[in-house]
């Protein structure tokens, strides 16, 4: 039995006891009342109990429906909360993965900064960028990496033009003093460091001009200095206070500074020229082929004319032979006719 059933039984018991004790206050004659009176009291009490029981059942049903509704609502909310928690968990996992990637990128940036601190590794990085750009644009037969001259000097790359001509290209990455100058606010200090940066680049220009412009080995009378960073290149070509900038000095030594963007444009123009040379070579081949075809055609014309002459002679011979054949045929026909028309000889008697 449930707790509510026990409560109902307790209420009924209390009511019965209350009715019994309420009758004790009556007169003694009521104690000896008839059994019918007691039966009526019990029936009235049972009716009240039934009414109370029905009300309790109705309340129990209402409570049960309310409880079910509450359970469903709570279940729906728990399901929704579970979905939200799963979504949040997924997003947190994605965020953690993104943070890990950012952390890895940060480590790579730190590693790159460490690489750029070392001049040798910085130079290797510039050579790598240079080789990658050449590979993307020019055909492989039109450039070479780490070209060695007869003098023993090794240039980062040479671009091969027609007739064996070479354009030397060397990568330079003068980053150290340039980077120091970025954080200076004092104008005098900045200009002093600018001069130091100018001297660094000037040494690179002189080295390229002296070591790699070798016309006796097939190079043109100029060379390219590839600067892998656009901001460094820009700082090299700008002019301040009417002073001679670095690019003017470089051009005076026949060294042309190029950045990734300007070098890309230069290579595109060069590629068009190389394609023009290829078309020119192919056109020469076509002209040579046409010349051979012309000679063959003339030879064929001569042979064809000779064949026509032979055919004309054969035709004349054939006509003469045909005429003689007709004459001979006519004579044969005459002979046949004369034999038919000749008289018979008289018989011997």
Coordinates of C-alpha atoms in Angstrom, one line a residue, residues 9-179:
X9 CA -7.2 4.8 6.5
X10 CA -5.9 7.0 9.3
X11 CA -8.5 9.6 8.4
X12 CA -11.3 7.0 8.4
X13 CA -10.1 5.7 11.7
X14 CA -10.0 9.2 13.2
X15 CA -13.5 9.9 12.0
X16 CA -14.9 6.6 13.4
X17 CA -13.3 7.3 16.8
X18 CA -14.6 10.9 16.7
X19 CA -18.2 9.6 16.0
X20 CA -17.9 7.1 18.8
X21 CA -16.6 9.5 21.3
X22 CA -19.2 12.1 20.3
X23 CA -21.9 9.7 21.2
X24 CA -20.5 9.3 24.8
X25 CA -21.6 12.8 25.7
X26 CA -25.3 11.8 25.1
X27 CA -27.6 10.3 27.6
X28 CA -27.3 6.8 28.9
X29 CA -30.3 5.8 26.9
X30 CA -28.5 6.5 23.8
X31 CA -25.9 3.9 24.7
X32 CA -28.5 1.2 24.5
X33 CA -29.7 2.5 21.1
X34 CA -30.8 0.1 18.4
X35 CA -28.4 -1.5 15.9
X36 CA -30.2 0.4 13.1
X37 CA -29.0 3.6 14.4
X38 CA -25.4 2.4 14.5
X39 CA -25.8 1.0 11.0
X40 CA -27.0 4.4 9.7
X41 CA -24.1 6.1 11.2
X42 CA -21.7 3.7 9.6
X43 CA -23.3 4.1 6.2
X44 CA -23.2 7.9 6.5
X45 CA -19.5 7.6 7.5
X46 CA -18.8 5.3 4.5
X47 CA -20.5 7.7 2.1
X48 CA -18.3 10.5 3.4
X49 CA -15.3 8.3 3.1
X50 CA -16.2 7.4 -0.6
X51 CA -16.7 11.1 -1.4
X52 CA -13.3 11.8 0.1
X53 CA -11.8 8.9 -1.7
X54 CA -13.1 10.0 -5.1
X55 CA -11.7 13.5 -4.4
X56 CA -8.4 12.0 -3.5
X57 CA -8.4 9.9 -6.6
X58 CA -9.1 12.9 -8.8
X59 CA -6.3 14.8 -7.1
X60 CA -4.0 11.8 -7.6
X61 CA -4.8 11.7 -11.3
X62 CA -4.2 15.4 -11.6
X63 CA -1.0 15.0 -9.8
X64 CA 0.0 12.1 -12.0
X65 CA -0.7 14.0 -15.2
X66 CA 1.1 17.0 -13.8
X67 CA 4.0 14.7 -12.9
X68 CA 4.1 13.2 -16.3
X69 CA 4.0 16.6 -18.0
X70 CA 6.7 17.8 -15.7
X71 CA 8.8 14.7 -16.5
X72 CA 8.4 15.2 -20.3
X73 CA 9.2 18.9 -20.0
X74 CA 12.2 18.1 -17.8
X75 CA 13.3 15.4 -20.3
X76 CA 13.0 17.7 -23.2
X77 CA 15.0 20.3 -21.4
X78 CA 17.6 17.8 -20.5
X79 CA 17.8 16.6 -24.1
X80 CA 18.2 20.2 -25.3
X81 CA 20.8 20.8 -22.6
X82 CA 22.6 17.7 -23.7
X83 CA 22.7 18.9 -27.3
X84 CA 23.9 22.3 -26.2
X85 CA 26.6 20.7 -24.0
X86 CA 27.7 18.5 -27.0
X87 CA 27.8 21.6 -29.3
X88 CA 29.8 23.5 -26.7
X89 CA 32.1 20.5 -26.2
X90 CA 32.6 20.3 -30.0
X91 CA 33.3 24.0 -30.3
X92 CA 35.7 23.8 -27.4
X93 CA 37.5 20.9 -29.1
X94 CA 37.7 23.0 -32.3
X95 CA 38.9 26.0 -30.4
X96 CA 41.5 23.9 -28.7
X97 CA 42.7 22.6 -32.1
X98 CA 42.8 26.2 -33.4
X99 CA 44.7 27.3 -30.4
X100 CA 47.1 24.4 -30.9
X101 CA 47.6 25.5 -34.6
X102 CA 48.2 29.1 -33.5
X103 CA 50.7 27.8 -31.0
X104 CA 52.4 25.8 -33.7
X105 CA 52.4 28.8 -36.0
X106 CA 53.9 30.9 -33.2
X107 CA 56.6 28.3 -32.8
X108 CA 57.3 28.3 -36.5
X109 CA 57.5 32.1 -36.4
X110 CA 60.0 32.0 -33.6
X111 CA 62.0 29.4 -35.5
X112 CA 61.9 31.6 -38.6
X113 CA 63.1 34.5 -36.4
X114 CA 66.0 32.4 -35.2
X115 CA 66.8 31.4 -38.7
X116 CA 66.8 35.1 -39.9
X117 CA 69.2 36.0 -37.1
X118 CA 72.0 33.9 -38.8
X119 CA 73.3 35.5 -42.0
X120 CA 74.2 32.1 -43.5
X121 CA 70.7 30.6 -42.9
X122 CA 69.2 33.9 -44.0
X123 CA 71.1 33.7 -47.3
X124 CA 70.0 30.1 -47.8
X125 CA 66.4 31.2 -47.3
X126 CA 66.8 33.9 -50.0
X127 CA 68.3 31.3 -52.4
X128 CA 65.4 29.1 -51.8
X129 CA 62.9 31.8 -52.6
X130 CA 64.9 32.7 -55.7
X131 CA 65.0 29.1 -57.0
X132 CA 61.3 28.6 -56.3
X133 CA 60.3 31.7 -58.3
X134 CA 62.5 30.8 -61.2
X135 CA 61.0 27.3 -61.2
X136 CA 57.5 28.6 -61.3
X137 CA 58.0 30.9 -64.3
X138 CA 60.8 29.8 -66.6
X139 CA 61.3 26.5 -68.4
X140 CA 64.0 24.4 -66.8
X141 CA 66.4 24.7 -69.7
X142 CA 66.4 28.5 -69.4
X143 CA 68.0 28.8 -66.0
X144 CA 70.5 27.1 -63.7
X145 CA 71.0 27.2 -60.0
X146 CA 74.4 27.5 -58.2
X147 CA 76.2 28.2 -61.5
X148 CA 80.0 27.9 -61.1
X149 CA 82.2 30.2 -63.3
X150 CA 85.7 29.3 -64.4
X151 CA 87.0 31.7 -61.7
X152 CA 85.6 29.5 -59.1
X153 CA 82.8 31.9 -58.1
X154 CA 79.4 30.4 -57.6
X155 CA 76.3 32.6 -58.3
X156 CA 72.9 31.6 -56.9
X157 CA 71.3 31.4 -60.4
X158 CA 71.9 32.3 -64.1
X159 CA 69.2 32.9 -66.7
X160 CA 70.1 31.5 -70.1
X161 CA 69.3 33.6 -73.1
X162 CA 70.0 33.0 -76.9
X163 CA 73.5 32.2 -78.1
X164 CA 74.6 31.1 -74.7
X165 CA 74.3 34.5 -73.0
X166 CA 73.8 34.5 -69.2
X167 CA 72.2 36.9 -66.8
X168 CA 73.6 36.3 -63.2
X169 CA 71.2 36.6 -60.3
X170 CA 72.4 36.6 -56.7
X171 CA 70.1 36.7 -53.6
X172 CA 71.0 39.1 -50.8
X173 CA 69.1 39.5 -47.5
X174 CA 70.5 42.6 -45.6
X175 CA 68.1 42.3 -42.7
X176 CA 70.0 43.0 -39.5
X177 CA 70.6 46.7 -39.6
X178 CA 67.4 47.3 -41.4
X179 CA 65.5 45.6 -38.6

